[in-house]
């Protein structure tokens, strides 16, 4: 693991898709192995630790949710990754689309909804981060080989330094997690773990 020092004045934590349908044992994708892998990663507890450390250090916490609107077809069907979102998952206004209770955003924290994989596609996150002076993103959430990977790649292309907190992310299985963290993103992001990131934030307070 590589620990990246955290400059709280130029860093933000980005929490991706920590939703009931994504990681909860009663969520729509629990049968795929997603909930089991989330539990094995202790992803909810680890994301909670990262966000708590960020708040204590004055580091902004930004959430993003993937959502499906009621009108059929709005999420698109051009790729299997979008077809798997429809028609009964992540519906806006439903329990499945909500962020899990343990990670509920605090008052004033941004929650950006989108219908694409990358948080940088269809939201104003880039403008908002630049307005805050952010240059480094600490990324946590689900699923590592899908929305997390898409977002990390886009963040790097937009000029941000990215730290991926491996044990604060989860996927559909350990195999998918390994592929994302050990192959797909090795030349894109710095990798770290919850203990190292929270310690760095505490040291910067």
JSON list of C-alpha atoms in Angstrom, two decimals:
[
{"chain": "A", "resi": 1, "resn": "UNK", "atom": "CA", "xyz": [0.00, 0.00, 0.00]},
{"chain": "A", "resi": 2, "resn": "UNK", "atom": "CA", "xyz": [1.12, 3.53, -0.66]},
{"chain": "A", "resi": 3, "resn": "UNK", "atom": "CA", "xyz": [0.18, 6.27, 1.76]},
{"chain": "A", "resi": 4, "resn": "UNK", "atom": "CA", "xyz": [-0.46, 9.69, 0.29]},
{"chain": "A", "resi": 5, "resn": "UNK", "atom": "CA", "xyz": [-0.11, 12.69, 2.63]},
{"chain": "A", "resi": 6, "resn": "UNK", "atom": "CA", "xyz": [-3.37, 14.59, 2.78]},
{"chain": "A", "resi": 7, "resn": "UNK", "atom": "CA", "xyz": [-3.47, 18.37, 2.39]},
{"chain": "A", "resi": 8, "resn": "UNK", "atom": "CA", "xyz": [-6.93, 19.07, 3.78]},
{"chain": "A", "resi": 9, "resn": "UNK", "atom": "CA", "xyz": [-7.16, 22.38, 1.93]},
{"chain": "A", "resi": 10, "resn": "UNK", "atom": "CA", "xyz": [-6.82, 20.67, -1.46]},
{"chain": "A", "resi": 11, "resn": "UNK", "atom": "CA", "xyz": [-8.46, 17.28, -0.88]},
{"chain": "A", "resi": 12, "resn": "UNK", "atom": "CA", "xyz": [-12.00, 15.92, -1.07]},
{"chain": "A", "resi": 13, "resn": "UNK", "atom": "CA", "xyz": [-13.46, 12.49, -0.35]},
{"chain": "A", "resi": 14, "resn": "UNK", "atom": "CA", "xyz": [-15.75, 11.11, -3.05]},
{"chain": "A", "resi": 15, "resn": "UNK", "atom": "CA", "xyz": [-18.23, 8.43, -1.95]},
{"chain": "A", "resi": 16, "resn": "UNK", "atom": "CA", "xyz": [-19.60, 6.51, -4.94]},
{"chain": "A", "resi": 17, "resn": "UNK", "atom": "CA", "xyz": [-22.84, 4.50, -5.01]},
{"chain": "A", "resi": 18, "resn": "UNK", "atom": "CA", "xyz": [-22.96, 3.34, -1.41]},
{"chain": "A", "resi": 19, "resn": "UNK", "atom": "CA", "xyz": [-26.63, 2.58, -1.94]},
{"chain": "A", "resi": 20, "resn": "UNK", "atom": "CA", "xyz": [-28.99, -0.08, -0.67]},
{"chain": "A", "resi": 21, "resn": "UNK", "atom": "CA", "xyz": [-29.30, -1.80, -4.04]},
{"chain": "A", "resi": 22, "resn": "UNK", "atom": "CA", "xyz": [-25.49, -1.84, -4.36]},
{"chain": "A", "resi": 23, "resn": "UNK", "atom": "CA", "xyz": [-24.22, -3.15, -1.02]},
{"chain": "A", "resi": 24, "resn": "UNK", "atom": "CA", "xyz": [-27.11, -3.93, 1.34]},
{"chain": "A", "resi": 25, "resn": "UNK", "atom": "CA", "xyz": [-27.96, -7.61, 2.00]},
{"chain": "A", "resi": 26, "resn": "UNK", "atom": "CA", "xyz": [-31.57, -6.86, 1.05]},
{"chain": "A", "resi": 27, "resn": "UNK", "atom": "CA", "xyz": [-30.59, -4.87, -2.03]},
{"chain": "A", "resi": 28, "resn": "UNK", "atom": "CA", "xyz": [-31.44, -5.77, -5.60]},
{"chain": "A", "resi": 29, "resn": "UNK", "atom": "CA", "xyz": [-27.96, -7.09, -6.37]},
{"chain": "A", "resi": 30, "resn": "UNK", "atom": "CA", "xyz": [-27.35, -9.13, -3.23]},
{"chain": "A", "resi": 31, "resn": "UNK", "atom": "CA", "xyz": [-27.85, -12.35, -5.21]},
{"chain": "A", "resi": 32, "resn": "UNK", "atom": "CA", "xyz": [-24.93, -11.44, -7.50]},
{"chain": "A", "resi": 33, "resn": "UNK", "atom": "CA", "xyz": [-22.49, -11.61, -4.60]},
{"chain": "A", "resi": 34, "resn": "UNK", "atom": "CA", "xyz": [-22.28, -7.84, -4.20]},
{"chain": "A", "resi": 35, "resn": "UNK", "atom": "CA", "xyz": [-23.55, -7.78, -0.61]},
{"chain": "A", "resi": 36, "resn": "UNK", "atom": "CA", "xyz": [-21.28, -10.65, 0.42]},
{"chain": "A", "resi": 37, "resn": "UNK", "atom": "CA", "xyz": [-18.25, -8.96, -1.07]},
{"chain": "A", "resi": 38, "resn": "UNK", "atom": "CA", "xyz": [-19.18, -5.66, 0.58]},
{"chain": "A", "resi": 39, "resn": "UNK", "atom": "CA", "xyz": [-19.36, -7.48, 3.91]},
{"chain": "A", "resi": 40, "resn": "UNK", "atom": "CA", "xyz": [-16.02, -9.22, 3.35]},
{"chain": "A", "resi": 41, "resn": "UNK", "atom": "CA", "xyz": [-14.43, -5.84, 2.64]},
{"chain": "A", "resi": 42, "resn": "UNK", "atom": "CA", "xyz": [-16.19, -4.25, 5.64]},
{"chain": "A", "resi": 43, "resn": "UNK", "atom": "CA", "xyz": [-16.85, -1.53, 3.12]},
{"chain": "A", "resi": 44, "resn": "UNK", "atom": "CA", "xyz": [-19.60, 0.29, 5.02]},
{"chain": "A", "resi": 45, "resn": "UNK", "atom": "CA", "xyz": [-17.53, 0.52, 8.20]},
{"chain": "A", "resi": 46, "resn": "UNK", "atom": "CA", "xyz": [-14.40, 1.52, 6.29]},
{"chain": "A", "resi": 47, "resn": "UNK", "atom": "CA", "xyz": [-16.19, 4.22, 4.28]},
{"chain": "A", "resi": 48, "resn": "UNK", "atom": "CA", "xyz": [-17.65, 5.49, 7.54]},
{"chain": "A", "resi": 49, "resn": "UNK", "atom": "CA", "xyz": [-14.16, 5.70, 9.03]},
{"chain": "A", "resi": 50, "resn": "UNK", "atom": "CA", "xyz": [-12.81, 7.61, 6.04]},
{"chain": "A", "resi": 51, "resn": "UNK", "atom": "CA", "xyz": [-15.69, 10.09, 5.98]},
{"chain": "A", "resi": 52, "resn": "UNK", "atom": "CA", "xyz": [-15.50, 10.64, 9.75]},
{"chain": "A", "resi": 53, "resn": "UNK", "atom": "CA", "xyz": [-11.78, 11.38, 9.51]},
{"chain": "A", "resi": 54, "resn": "UNK", "atom": "CA", "xyz": [-12.40, 13.71, 6.58]},
{"chain": "A", "resi": 55, "resn": "UNK", "atom": "CA", "xyz": [-15.03, 15.71, 8.44]},
{"chain": "A", "resi": 56, "resn": "UNK", "atom": "CA", "xyz": [-12.80, 16.02, 11.48]},
{"chain": "A", "resi": 57, "resn": "UNK", "atom": "CA", "xyz": [-9.98, 17.31, 9.26]},
{"chain": "A", "resi": 58, "resn": "UNK", "atom": "CA", "xyz": [-12.20, 19.75, 7.39]},
{"chain": "A", "resi": 59, "resn": "UNK", "atom": "CA", "xyz": [-11.99, 17.74, 4.16]},
{"chain": "A", "resi": 60, "resn": "UNK", "atom": "CA", "xyz": [-15.15, 18.02, 2.01]},
{"chain": "A", "resi": 61, "resn": "UNK", "atom": "CA", "xyz": [-17.17, 14.83, 1.54]},
{"chain": "A", "resi": 62, "resn": "UNK", "atom": "CA", "xyz": [-19.06, 14.51, -1.74]},
{"chain": "A", "resi": 63, "resn": "UNK", "atom": "CA", "xyz": [-21.56, 11.72, -2.48]},
{"chain": "A", "resi": 64, "resn": "UNK", "atom": "CA", "xyz": [-22.79, 10.44, -5.80]},
{"chain": "A", "resi": 65, "resn": "UNK", "atom": "CA", "xyz": [-25.64, 8.03, -6.54]},
{"chain": "A", "resi": 66, "resn": "UNK", "atom": "CA", "xyz": [-26.51, 6.26, -9.75]},
{"chain": "A", "resi": 67, "resn": "UNK", "atom": "CA", "xyz": [-30.25, 6.47, -10.32]},
{"chain": "A", "resi": 68, "resn": "UNK", "atom": "CA", "xyz": [-32.84, 5.19, -12.76]},
{"chain": "A", "resi": 69, "resn": "UNK", "atom": "CA", "xyz": [-35.72, 7.50, -13.64]},
{"chain": "A", "resi": 70, "resn": "UNK", "atom": "CA", "xyz": [-39.26, 6.10, -14.01]},
{"chain": "A", "resi": 71, "resn": "UNK", "atom": "CA", "xyz": [-39.53, 6.70, -17.75]},
{"chain": "A", "resi": 72, "resn": "UNK", "atom": "CA", "xyz": [-38.19, 3.57, -19.51]},
{"chain": "A", "resi": 73, "resn": "UNK", "atom": "CA", "xyz": [-35.13, 4.07, -21.65]},
{"chain": "A", "resi": 74, "resn": "UNK", "atom": "CA", "xyz": [-33.71, 7.16, -19.96]},
{"chain": "A", "resi": 75, "resn": "UNK", "atom": "CA", "xyz": [-30.70, 5.27, -18.66]},
{"chain": "A", "resi": 76, "resn": "UNK", "atom": "CA", "xyz": [-29.97, 3.93, -22.13]},
{"chain": "A", "resi": 77, "resn": "UNK", "atom": "CA", "xyz": [-29.42, 0.39, -23.36]},
{"chain": "A", "resi": 78, "resn": "UNK", "atom": "CA", "xyz": [-26.35, 0.90, -25.53]},
{"chain": "A", "resi": 79, "resn": "UNK", "atom": "CA", "xyz": [-24.19, -1.30, -23.29]},
{"chain": "A", "resi": 80, "resn": "UNK", "atom": "CA", "xyz": [-24.81, -4.24, -20.95]},
{"chain": "A", "resi": 81, "resn": "UNK", "atom": "CA", "xyz": [-23.67, -2.17, -17.99]},
{"chain": "A", "resi": 82, "resn": "UNK", "atom": "CA", "xyz": [-26.66, 0.14, -18.46]},
{"chain": "A", "resi": 83, "resn": "UNK", "atom": "CA", "xyz": [-29.13, -2.61, -19.27]},
{"chain": "A", "resi": 84, "resn": "UNK", "atom": "CA", "xyz": [-28.38, -4.23, -15.93]},
{"chain": "A", "resi": 85, "resn": "UNK", "atom": "CA", "xyz": [-29.67, -1.08, -14.15]},
{"chain": "A", "resi": 86, "resn": "UNK", "atom": "CA", "xyz": [-33.18, -1.44, -15.47]},
{"chain": "A", "resi": 87, "resn": "UNK", "atom": "CA", "xyz": [-36.03, -1.69, -14.95]},
{"chain": "A", "resi": 88, "resn": "UNK", "atom": "CA", "xyz": [-36.41, -2.29, -11.23]},
{"chain": "A", "resi": 89, "resn": "UNK", "atom": "CA", "xyz": [-33.16, -1.14, -9.60]},
{"chain": "A", "resi": 90, "resn": "UNK", "atom": "CA", "xyz": [-31.88, 2.19, -8.36]},
{"chain": "A", "resi": 91, "resn": "UNK", "atom": "CA", "xyz": [-35.25, 3.80, -9.06]},
{"chain": "A", "resi": 92, "resn": "UNK", "atom": "CA", "xyz": [-35.12, 7.38, -7.89]},
{"chain": "A", "resi": 93, "resn": "UNK", "atom": "CA", "xyz": [-37.28, 7.88, -4.82]},
{"chain": "A", "resi": 94, "resn": "UNK", "atom": "CA", "xyz": [-37.06, 4.25, -3.71]},
{"chain": "A", "resi": 95, "resn": "UNK", "atom": "CA", "xyz": [-35.23, 2.56, -0.83]},
{"chain": "A", "resi": 96, "resn": "UNK", "atom": "CA", "xyz": [-32.89, 0.83, -3.26]},
{"chain": "A", "resi": 97, "resn": "UNK", "atom": "CA", "xyz": [-31.55, 4.11, -4.61]},
{"chain": "A", "resi": 98, "resn": "UNK", "atom": "CA", "xyz": [-30.94, 5.62, -1.18]},
{"chain": "A", "resi": 99, "resn": "UNK", "atom": "CA", "xyz": [-27.53, 5.75, 0.46]},
{"chain": "A", "resi": 100, "resn": "UNK", "atom": "CA", "xyz": [-27.25, 3.17, 3.24]},
{"chain": "A", "resi": 101, "resn": "UNK", "atom": "CA", "xyz": [-28.30, 4.52, 6.62]},
{"chain": "A", "resi": 102, "resn": "UNK", "atom": "CA", "xyz": [-24.87, 4.12, 8.19]},
{"chain": "A", "resi": 103, "resn": "UNK", "atom": "CA", "xyz": [-23.38, 6.52, 5.63]},
{"chain": "A", "resi": 104, "resn": "UNK", "atom": "CA", "xyz": [-26.10, 9.15, 5.48]},
{"chain": "A", "resi": 105, "resn": "UNK", "atom": "CA", "xyz": [-24.71, 12.47, 4.22]},
{"chain": "A", "resi": 106, "resn": "UNK", "atom": "CA", "xyz": [-24.37, 15.23, 6.77]},
{"chain": "A", "resi": 107, "resn": "UNK", "atom": "CA", "xyz": [-26.28, 18.52, 6.34]},
{"chain": "A", "resi": 108, "resn": "UNK", "atom": "CA", "xyz": [-24.69, 20.64, 3.64]},
{"chain": "A", "resi": 109, "resn": "UNK", "atom": "CA", "xyz": [-22.79, 17.80, 1.95]},
{"chain": "A", "resi": 110, "resn": "UNK", "atom": "CA", "xyz": [-23.21, 17.44, -1.79]},
{"chain": "A", "resi": 111, "resn": "UNK", "atom": "CA", "xyz": [-25.17, 14.49, -3.19]},
{"chain": "A", "resi": 112, "resn": "UNK", "atom": "CA", "xyz": [-24.90, 14.31, -6.96]},
{"chain": "A", "resi": 113, "resn": "UNK", "atom": "CA", "xyz": [-27.24, 12.03, -8.94]},
{"chain": "A", "resi": 114, "resn": "UNK", "atom": "CA", "xyz": [-26.33, 10.66, -12.33]},
{"chain": "A", "resi": 115, "resn": "UNK", "atom": "CA", "xyz": [-27.38, 8.04, -14.91]},
{"chain": "A", "resi": 116, "resn": "UNK", "atom": "CA", "xyz": [-23.90, 7.25, -16.27]},
{"chain": "A", "resi": 117, "resn": "UNK", "atom": "CA", "xyz": [-21.05, 5.27, -14.71]},
{"chain": "A", "resi": 118, "resn": "UNK", "atom": "CA", "xyz": [-18.58, 8.08, -14.12]},
{"chain": "A", "resi": 119, "resn": "UNK", "atom": "CA", "xyz": [-19.39, 10.82, -11.62]},
{"chain": "A", "resi": 120, "resn": "UNK", "atom": "CA", "xyz": [-17.73, 13.22, -14.06]},
{"chain": "A", "resi": 121, "resn": "UNK", "atom": "CA", "xyz": [-20.32, 12.40, -16.73]},
{"chain": "A", "resi": 122, "resn": "UNK", "atom": "CA", "xyz": [-23.60, 14.22, -16.14]},
{"chain": "A", "resi": 123, "resn": "UNK", "atom": "CA", "xyz": [-22.79, 16.13, -12.96]},
{"chain": "A", "resi": 124, "resn": "UNK", "atom": "CA", "xyz": [-21.10, 19.43, -12.14]},
{"chain": "A", "resi": 125, "resn": "UNK", "atom": "CA", "xyz": [-18.51, 17.80, -9.89]},
{"chain": "A", "resi": 126, "resn": "UNK", "atom": "CA", "xyz": [-15.49, 19.12, -11.79]},
{"chain": "A", "resi": 127, "resn": "UNK", "atom": "CA", "xyz": [-16.60, 22.75, -11.50]},
{"chain": "A", "resi": 128, "resn": "UNK", "atom": "CA", "xyz": [-17.52, 22.31, -7.84]},
{"chain": "A", "resi": 129, "resn": "UNK", "atom": "CA", "xyz": [-14.21, 20.70, -6.92]},
{"chain": "A", "resi": 130, "resn": "UNK", "atom": "CA", "xyz": [-12.22, 23.36, -8.74]},
{"chain": "A", "resi": 131, "resn": "UNK", "atom": "CA", "xyz": [-14.22, 26.07, -6.98]},
{"chain": "A", "resi": 132, "resn": "UNK", "atom": "CA", "xyz": [-13.16, 24.46, -3.68]},
{"chain": "A", "resi": 133, "resn": "UNK", "atom": "CA", "xyz": [-9.52, 24.35, -4.78]},
{"chain": "A", "resi": 134, "resn": "UNK", "atom": "CA", "xyz": [-9.46, 20.55, -4.71]},
{"chain": "A", "resi": 135, "resn": "UNK", "atom": "CA", "xyz": [-6.59, 18.83, -6.50]},
{"chain": "A", "resi": 136, "resn": "UNK", "atom": "CA", "xyz": [-6.63, 15.41, -4.81]},
{"chain": "A", "resi": 137, "resn": "UNK", "atom": "CA", "xyz": [-9.58, 13.01, -4.64]},
{"chain": "A", "resi": 138, "resn": "UNK", "atom": "CA", "xyz": [-9.81, 10.20, -2.11]},
{"chain": "A", "resi": 139, "resn": "UNK", "atom": "CA", "xyz": [-12.22, 7.73, -3.70]},
{"chain": "A", "resi": 140, "resn": "UNK", "atom": "CA", "xyz": [-14.30, 5.12, -1.87]},
{"chain": "A", "resi": 141, "resn": "UNK", "atom": "CA", "xyz": [-17.47, 3.22, -2.75]},
{"chain": "A", "resi": 142, "resn": "UNK", "atom": "CA", "xyz": [-18.94, 0.62, -5.09]},
{"chain": "A", "resi": 143, "resn": "UNK", "atom": "CA", "xyz": [-18.59, -1.09, -7.43]},
{"chain": "A", "resi": 144, "resn": "UNK", "atom": "CA", "xyz": [-14.84, -0.97, -7.88]},
{"chain": "A", "resi": 145, "resn": "UNK", "atom": "CA", "xyz": [-14.72, -2.38, -11.42]},
{"chain": "A", "resi": 146, "resn": "UNK", "atom": "CA", "xyz": [-17.64, -0.26, -12.63]},
{"chain": "A", "resi": 147, "resn": "UNK", "atom": "CA", "xyz": [-18.54, 3.22, -11.34]},
{"chain": "A", "resi": 148, "resn": "UNK", "atom": "CA", "xyz": [-15.42, 3.55, -9.21]},
{"chain": "A", "resi": 149, "resn": "UNK", "atom": "CA", "xyz": [-13.09, 2.62, -12.05]},
{"chain": "A", "resi": 150, "resn": "UNK", "atom": "CA", "xyz": [-14.90, 4.85, -14.55]},
{"chain": "A", "resi": 151, "resn": "UNK", "atom": "CA", "xyz": [-14.72, 7.78, -12.14]},
{"chain": "A", "resi": 152, "resn": "UNK", "atom": "CA", "xyz": [-11.07, 7.31, -11.19]},
{"chain": "A", "resi": 153, "resn": "UNK", "atom": "CA", "xyz": [-10.06, 7.26, -14.84]},
{"chain": "A", "resi": 154, "resn": "UNK", "atom": "CA", "xyz": [-12.07, 10.39, -15.59]},
{"chain": "A", "resi": 155, "resn": "UNK", "atom": "CA", "xyz": [-10.67, 12.14, -12.52]},
{"chain": "A", "resi": 156, "resn": "UNK", "atom": "CA", "xyz": [-7.14, 11.46, -13.69]},
{"chain": "A", "resi": 157, "resn": "UNK", "atom": "CA", "xyz": [-7.99, 12.71, -17.18]},
{"chain": "A", "resi": 158, "resn": "UNK", "atom": "CA", "xyz": [-9.37, 15.89, -15.60]},
{"chain": "A", "resi": 159, "resn": "UNK", "atom": "CA", "xyz": [-6.04, 16.49, -13.86]},
{"chain": "A", "resi": 160, "resn": "UNK", "atom": "CA", "xyz": [-6.77, 15.29, -10.32]},
{"chain": "A", "resi": 161, "resn": "UNK", "atom": "CA", "xyz": [-4.47, 13.17, -8.23]},
{"chain": "A", "resi": 162, "resn": "UNK", "atom": "CA", "xyz": [-6.50, 10.16, -7.08]},
{"chain": "A", "resi": 163, "resn": "UNK", "atom": "CA", "xyz": [-6.08, 7.94, -4.05]},
{"chain": "A", "resi": 164, "resn": "UNK", "atom": "CA", "xyz": [-8.15, 4.76, -4.19]},
{"chain": "A", "resi": 165, "resn": "UNK", "atom": "CA", "xyz": [-8.88, 3.33, -0.74]},
{"chain": "A", "resi": 166, "resn": "UNK", "atom": "CA", "xyz": [-8.93, -0.37, -1.60]},
{"chain": "A", "resi": 167, "resn": "UNK", "atom": "CA", "xyz": [-10.61, -1.72, 1.53]},
{"chain": "A", "resi": 168, "resn": "UNK", "atom": "CA", "xyz": [-13.23, 1.04, 1.37]},
{"chain": "A", "resi": 169, "resn": "UNK", "atom": "CA", "xyz": [-14.38, -0.18, -2.04]},
{"chain": "A", "resi": 170, "resn": "UNK", "atom": "CA", "xyz": [-16.21, -3.33, -3.06]},
{"chain": "A", "resi": 171, "resn": "UNK", "atom": "CA", "xyz": [-17.44, -5.09, -6.16]},
{"chain": "A", "resi": 172, "resn": "UNK", "atom": "CA", "xyz": [-19.47, -8.13, -7.19]},
{"chain": "A", "resi": 173, "resn": "UNK", "atom": "CA", "xyz": [-16.74, -10.54, -6.13]},
{"chain": "A", "resi": 174, "resn": "UNK", "atom": "CA", "xyz": [-13.14, -10.76, -4.96]},
{"chain": "A", "resi": 175, "resn": "UNK", "atom": "CA", "xyz": [-12.16, -11.59, -8.55]},
{"chain": "A", "resi": 176, "resn": "UNK", "atom": "CA", "xyz": [-13.62, -8.37, -9.93]},
{"chain": "A", "resi": 177, "resn": "UNK", "atom": "CA", "xyz": [-12.07, -6.40, -7.06]},
{"chain": "A", "resi": 178, "resn": "UNK", "atom": "CA", "xyz": [-8.65, -7.89, -7.77]},
{"chain": "A", "resi": 179, "resn": "UNK", "atom": "CA", "xyz": [-8.92, -7.11, -11.47]},
{"chain": "A", "resi": 180, "resn": "UNK", "atom": "CA", "xyz": [-9.74, -3.46, -10.81]},
{"chain": "A", "resi": 181, "resn": "UNK", "atom": "CA", "xyz": [-7.24, -2.77, -8.04]},
{"chain": "A", "resi": 182, "resn": "UNK", "atom": "CA", "xyz": [-4.34, -4.90, -9.26]},
{"chain": "A", "resi": 183, "resn": "UNK", "atom": "CA", "xyz": [-4.58, -4.41, -13.00]},
{"chain": "A", "resi": 184, "resn": "UNK", "atom": "CA", "xyz": [-7.05, -1.85, -14.37]},
{"chain": "A", "resi": 185, "resn": "UNK", "atom": "CA", "xyz": [-6.15, 1.07, -12.09]},
{"chain": "A", "resi": 186, "resn": "UNK", "atom": "CA", "xyz": [-2.51, 0.42, -11.26]},
{"chain": "A", "resi": 187, "resn": "UNK", "atom": "CA", "xyz": [-1.20, 3.22, -13.49]},
{"chain": "A", "resi": 188, "resn": "UNK", "atom": "CA", "xyz": [-4.08, 5.60, -12.80]},
{"chain": "A", "resi": 189, "resn": "UNK", "atom": "CA", "xyz": [-4.38, 6.03, -9.04]},
{"chain": "A", "resi": 190, "resn": "UNK", "atom": "CA", "xyz": [-2.37, 5.78, -5.87]},
{"chain": "A", "resi": 191, "resn": "UNK", "atom": "CA", "xyz": [-3.69, 2.95, -3.73]},
{"chain": "A", "resi": 192, "resn": "UNK", "atom": "CA", "xyz": [-4.03, 3.01, 0.03]},
{"chain": "A", "resi": 193, "resn": "UNK", "atom": "CA", "xyz": [-6.12, 1.57, 2.84]},
{"chain": "A", "resi": 194, "resn": "UNK", "atom": "CA", "xyz": [-8.50, 2.93, 5.44]},
{"chain": "A", "resi": 195, "resn": "UNK", "atom": "CA", "xyz": [-6.00, 2.95, 8.30]},
{"chain": "A", "resi": 196, "resn": "UNK", "atom": "CA", "xyz": [-3.38, 4.84, 6.27]},
{"chain": "A", "resi": 197, "resn": "UNK", "atom": "CA", "xyz": [-5.79, 7.41, 4.86]},
{"chain": "A", "resi": 198, "resn": "UNK", "atom": "CA", "xyz": [-7.45, 8.14, 8.20]},
{"chain": "A", "resi": 199, "resn": "UNK", "atom": "CA", "xyz": [-4.04, 8.46, 9.88]},
{"chain": "A", "resi": 200, "resn": "UNK", "atom": "CA", "xyz": [-2.90, 10.90, 7.20]},
{"chain": "A", "resi": 201, "resn": "UNK", "atom": "CA", "xyz": [-6.01, 13.02, 7.68]},
{"chain": "A", "resi": 202, "resn": "UNK", "atom": "CA", "xyz": [-5.55, 13.05, 11.46]},
{"chain": "A", "resi": 203, "resn": "UNK", "atom": "CA", "xyz": [-1.93, 14.09, 11.03]},
{"chain": "A", "resi": 204, "resn": "UNK", "atom": "CA", "xyz": [-2.97, 17.01, 8.84]},
{"chain": "A", "resi": 205, "resn": "UNK", "atom": "CA", "xyz": [-5.48, 18.44, 11.33]}
]
